[in-house]
Coordinates of N, CA and C in Angstrom, one line a residue:
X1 N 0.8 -1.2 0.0 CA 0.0 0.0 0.0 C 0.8 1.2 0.0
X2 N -0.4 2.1 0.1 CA 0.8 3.7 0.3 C 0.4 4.5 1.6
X3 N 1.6 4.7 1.9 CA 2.1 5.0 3.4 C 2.4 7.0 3.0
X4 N 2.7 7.6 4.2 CA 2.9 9.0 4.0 C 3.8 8.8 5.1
X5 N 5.1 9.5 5.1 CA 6.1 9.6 5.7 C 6.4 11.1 6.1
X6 N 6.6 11.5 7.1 CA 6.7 13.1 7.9 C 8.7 12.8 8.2
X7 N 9.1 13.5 7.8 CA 10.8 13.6 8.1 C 11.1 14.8 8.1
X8 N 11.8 15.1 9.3 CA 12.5 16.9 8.9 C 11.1 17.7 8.9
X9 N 10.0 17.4 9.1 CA 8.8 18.3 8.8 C 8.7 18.5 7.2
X10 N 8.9 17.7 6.7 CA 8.9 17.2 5.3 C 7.8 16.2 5.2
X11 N 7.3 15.8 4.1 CA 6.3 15.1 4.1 C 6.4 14.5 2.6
X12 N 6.5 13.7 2.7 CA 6.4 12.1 1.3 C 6.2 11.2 1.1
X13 N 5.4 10.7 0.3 CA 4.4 9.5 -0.2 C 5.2 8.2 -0.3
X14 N 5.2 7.2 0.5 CA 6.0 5.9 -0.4 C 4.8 4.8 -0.3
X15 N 5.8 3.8 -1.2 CA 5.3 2.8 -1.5 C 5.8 1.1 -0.9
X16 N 5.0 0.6 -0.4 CA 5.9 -0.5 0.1 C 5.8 -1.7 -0.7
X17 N 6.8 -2.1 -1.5 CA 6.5 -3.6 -2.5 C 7.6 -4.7 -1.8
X18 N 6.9 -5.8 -1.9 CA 7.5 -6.9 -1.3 C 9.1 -7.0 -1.8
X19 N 9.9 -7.9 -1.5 CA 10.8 -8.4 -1.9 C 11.9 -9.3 -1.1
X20 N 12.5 -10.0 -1.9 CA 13.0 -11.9 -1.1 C 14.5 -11.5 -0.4
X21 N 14.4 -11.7 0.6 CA 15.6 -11.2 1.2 C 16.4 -12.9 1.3
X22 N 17.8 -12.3 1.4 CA 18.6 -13.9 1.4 C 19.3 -14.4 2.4
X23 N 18.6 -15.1 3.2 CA 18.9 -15.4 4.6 C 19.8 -16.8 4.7
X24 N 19.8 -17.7 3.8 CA 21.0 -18.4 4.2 C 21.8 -18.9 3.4
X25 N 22.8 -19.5 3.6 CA 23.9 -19.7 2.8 C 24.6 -21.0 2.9
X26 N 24.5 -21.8 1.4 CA 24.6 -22.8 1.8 C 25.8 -23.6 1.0
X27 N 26.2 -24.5 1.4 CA 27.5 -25.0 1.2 C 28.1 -26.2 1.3
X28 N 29.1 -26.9 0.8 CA 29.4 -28.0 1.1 C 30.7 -28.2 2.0
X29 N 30.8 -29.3 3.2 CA 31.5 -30.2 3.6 C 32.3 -31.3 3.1
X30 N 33.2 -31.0 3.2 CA 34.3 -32.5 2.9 C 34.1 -33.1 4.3
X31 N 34.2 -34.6 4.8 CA 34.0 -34.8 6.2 C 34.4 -36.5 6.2
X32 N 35.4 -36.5 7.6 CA 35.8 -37.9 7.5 C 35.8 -38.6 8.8
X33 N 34.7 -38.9 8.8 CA 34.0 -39.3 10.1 C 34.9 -40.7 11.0
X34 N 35.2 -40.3 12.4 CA 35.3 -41.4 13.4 C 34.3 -42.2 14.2
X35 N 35.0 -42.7 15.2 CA 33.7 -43.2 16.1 C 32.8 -41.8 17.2
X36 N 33.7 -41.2 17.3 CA 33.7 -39.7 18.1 C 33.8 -38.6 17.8
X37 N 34.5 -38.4 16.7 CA 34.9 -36.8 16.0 C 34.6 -37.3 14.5
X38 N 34.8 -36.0 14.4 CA 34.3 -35.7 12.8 C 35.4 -34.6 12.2
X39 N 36.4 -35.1 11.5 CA 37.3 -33.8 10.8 C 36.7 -33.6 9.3
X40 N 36.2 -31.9 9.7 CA 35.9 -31.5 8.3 C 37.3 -30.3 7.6
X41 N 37.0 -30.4 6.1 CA 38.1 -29.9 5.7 C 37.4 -29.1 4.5
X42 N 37.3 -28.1 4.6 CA 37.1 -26.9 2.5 C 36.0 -26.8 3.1
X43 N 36.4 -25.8 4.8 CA 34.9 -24.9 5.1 C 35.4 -24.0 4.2
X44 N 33.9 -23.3 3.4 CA 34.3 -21.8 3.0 C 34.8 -20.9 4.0
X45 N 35.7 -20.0 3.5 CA 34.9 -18.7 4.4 C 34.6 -17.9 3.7
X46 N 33.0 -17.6 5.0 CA 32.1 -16.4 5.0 C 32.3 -15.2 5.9
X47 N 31.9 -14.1 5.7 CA 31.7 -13.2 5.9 C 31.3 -13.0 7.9
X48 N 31.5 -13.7 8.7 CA 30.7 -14.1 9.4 C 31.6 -14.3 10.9
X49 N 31.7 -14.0 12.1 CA 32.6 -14.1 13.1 C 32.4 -15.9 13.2
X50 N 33.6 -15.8 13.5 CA 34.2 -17.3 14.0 C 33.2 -17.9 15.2
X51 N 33.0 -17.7 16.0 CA 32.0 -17.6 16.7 C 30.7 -18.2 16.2
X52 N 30.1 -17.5 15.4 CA 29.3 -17.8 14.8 C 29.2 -19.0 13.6
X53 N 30.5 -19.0 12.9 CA 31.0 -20.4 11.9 C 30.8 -21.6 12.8
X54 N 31.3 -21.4 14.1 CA 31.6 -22.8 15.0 C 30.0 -22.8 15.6
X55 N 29.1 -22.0 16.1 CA 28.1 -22.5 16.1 C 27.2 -23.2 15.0
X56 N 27.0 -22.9 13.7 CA 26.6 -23.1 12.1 C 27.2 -24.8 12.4
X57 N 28.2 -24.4 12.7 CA 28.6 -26.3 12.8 C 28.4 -27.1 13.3
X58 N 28.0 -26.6 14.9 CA 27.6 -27.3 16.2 C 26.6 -27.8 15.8
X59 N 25.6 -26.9 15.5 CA 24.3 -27.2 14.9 C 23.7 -27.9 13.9
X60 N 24.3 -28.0 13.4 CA 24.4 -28.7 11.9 C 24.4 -30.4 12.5
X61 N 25.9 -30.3 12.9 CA 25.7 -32.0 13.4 C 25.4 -32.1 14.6
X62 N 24.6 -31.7 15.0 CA 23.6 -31.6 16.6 C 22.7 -32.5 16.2
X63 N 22.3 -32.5 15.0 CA 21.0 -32.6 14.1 C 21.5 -34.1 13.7
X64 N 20.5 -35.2 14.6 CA 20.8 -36.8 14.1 C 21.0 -37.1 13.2
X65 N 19.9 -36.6 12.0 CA 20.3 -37.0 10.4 C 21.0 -36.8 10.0
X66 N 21.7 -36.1 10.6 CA 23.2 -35.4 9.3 C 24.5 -36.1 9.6
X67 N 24.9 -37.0 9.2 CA 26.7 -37.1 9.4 C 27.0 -37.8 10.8
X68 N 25.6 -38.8 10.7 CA 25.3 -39.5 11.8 C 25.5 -38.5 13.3
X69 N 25.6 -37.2 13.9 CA 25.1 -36.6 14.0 C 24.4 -36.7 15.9
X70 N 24.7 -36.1 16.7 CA 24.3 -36.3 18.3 C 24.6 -34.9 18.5
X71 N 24.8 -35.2 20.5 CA 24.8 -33.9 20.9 C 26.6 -33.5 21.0
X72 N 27.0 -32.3 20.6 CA 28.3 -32.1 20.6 C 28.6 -31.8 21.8
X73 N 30.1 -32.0 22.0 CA 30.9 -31.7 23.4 C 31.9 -30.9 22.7
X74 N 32.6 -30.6 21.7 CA 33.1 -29.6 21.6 C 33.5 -29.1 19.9
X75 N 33.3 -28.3 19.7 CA 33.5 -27.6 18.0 C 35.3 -26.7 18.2
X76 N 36.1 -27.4 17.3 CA 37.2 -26.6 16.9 C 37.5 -26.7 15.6
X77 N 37.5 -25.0 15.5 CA 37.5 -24.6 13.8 C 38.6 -23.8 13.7
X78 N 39.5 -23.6 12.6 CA 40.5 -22.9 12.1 C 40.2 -22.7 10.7
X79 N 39.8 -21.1 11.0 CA 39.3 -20.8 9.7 C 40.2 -19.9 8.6
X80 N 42.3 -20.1 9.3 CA 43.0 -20.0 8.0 C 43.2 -21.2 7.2
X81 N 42.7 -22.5 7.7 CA 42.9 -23.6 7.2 C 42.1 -24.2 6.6
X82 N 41.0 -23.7 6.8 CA 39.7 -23.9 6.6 C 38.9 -25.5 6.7
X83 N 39.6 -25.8 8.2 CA 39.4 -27.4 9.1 C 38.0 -26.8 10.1
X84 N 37.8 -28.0 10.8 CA 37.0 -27.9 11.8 C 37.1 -29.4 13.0
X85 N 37.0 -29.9 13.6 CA 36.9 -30.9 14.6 C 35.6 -31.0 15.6
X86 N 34.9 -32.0 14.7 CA 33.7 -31.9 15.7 C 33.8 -33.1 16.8
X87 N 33.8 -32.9 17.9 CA 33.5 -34.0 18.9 C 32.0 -34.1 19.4
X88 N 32.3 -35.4 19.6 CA 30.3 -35.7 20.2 C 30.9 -36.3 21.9
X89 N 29.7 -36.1 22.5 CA 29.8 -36.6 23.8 C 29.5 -38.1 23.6
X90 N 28.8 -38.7 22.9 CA 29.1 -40.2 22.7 C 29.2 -40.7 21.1
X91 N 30.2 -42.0 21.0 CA 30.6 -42.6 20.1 C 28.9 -42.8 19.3
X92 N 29.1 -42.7 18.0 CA 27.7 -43.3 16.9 C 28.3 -43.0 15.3

């Protein structure tokens, strides 16, 4: 619809039209799974604090389906190398 906008004591008409904003980002894993850890290797890097890369990861294999997949006990990522080290709190 059309909205009226007051700025500065200014006053102008806009218009609001939809549009798809791009919320995620998706990618692939090299990954060479143990009984307990998971070494992955050709993370990209994104744009994004480390922090945040190592959560995307946690999460990811948190998630049973994926890469056989439990609850993690610890994520280590080095993202000049572009490795990662997933540990699970139990063997699967």
């Amino acid at each position: 619809g059309k909205h009226t906008v007051n700025l500065d004591n200014k006053t102008t008409d806009v218009r609001v039209k939809p549009f798809t904003l791009e919320m995620g980002i998706e990618f692939k894993l090299h990954v060479t799974i143990s009984g307990k850890k998971i070494n992955i290797s050709e993370v990209p890097e994104l744009s994004i604090p480390e922090d945040w890369m190592r959560d995307k990861l946690e999460l990811n294999f948190y998630k049973s389906y994926q890469g056989g997949g439990g609850e993690v006990e610890n994520v280590k990522y080095d993202k000049q190398s572009g490795t990662a080290v997933i540990t699970f709190l139990r063997p699967g």
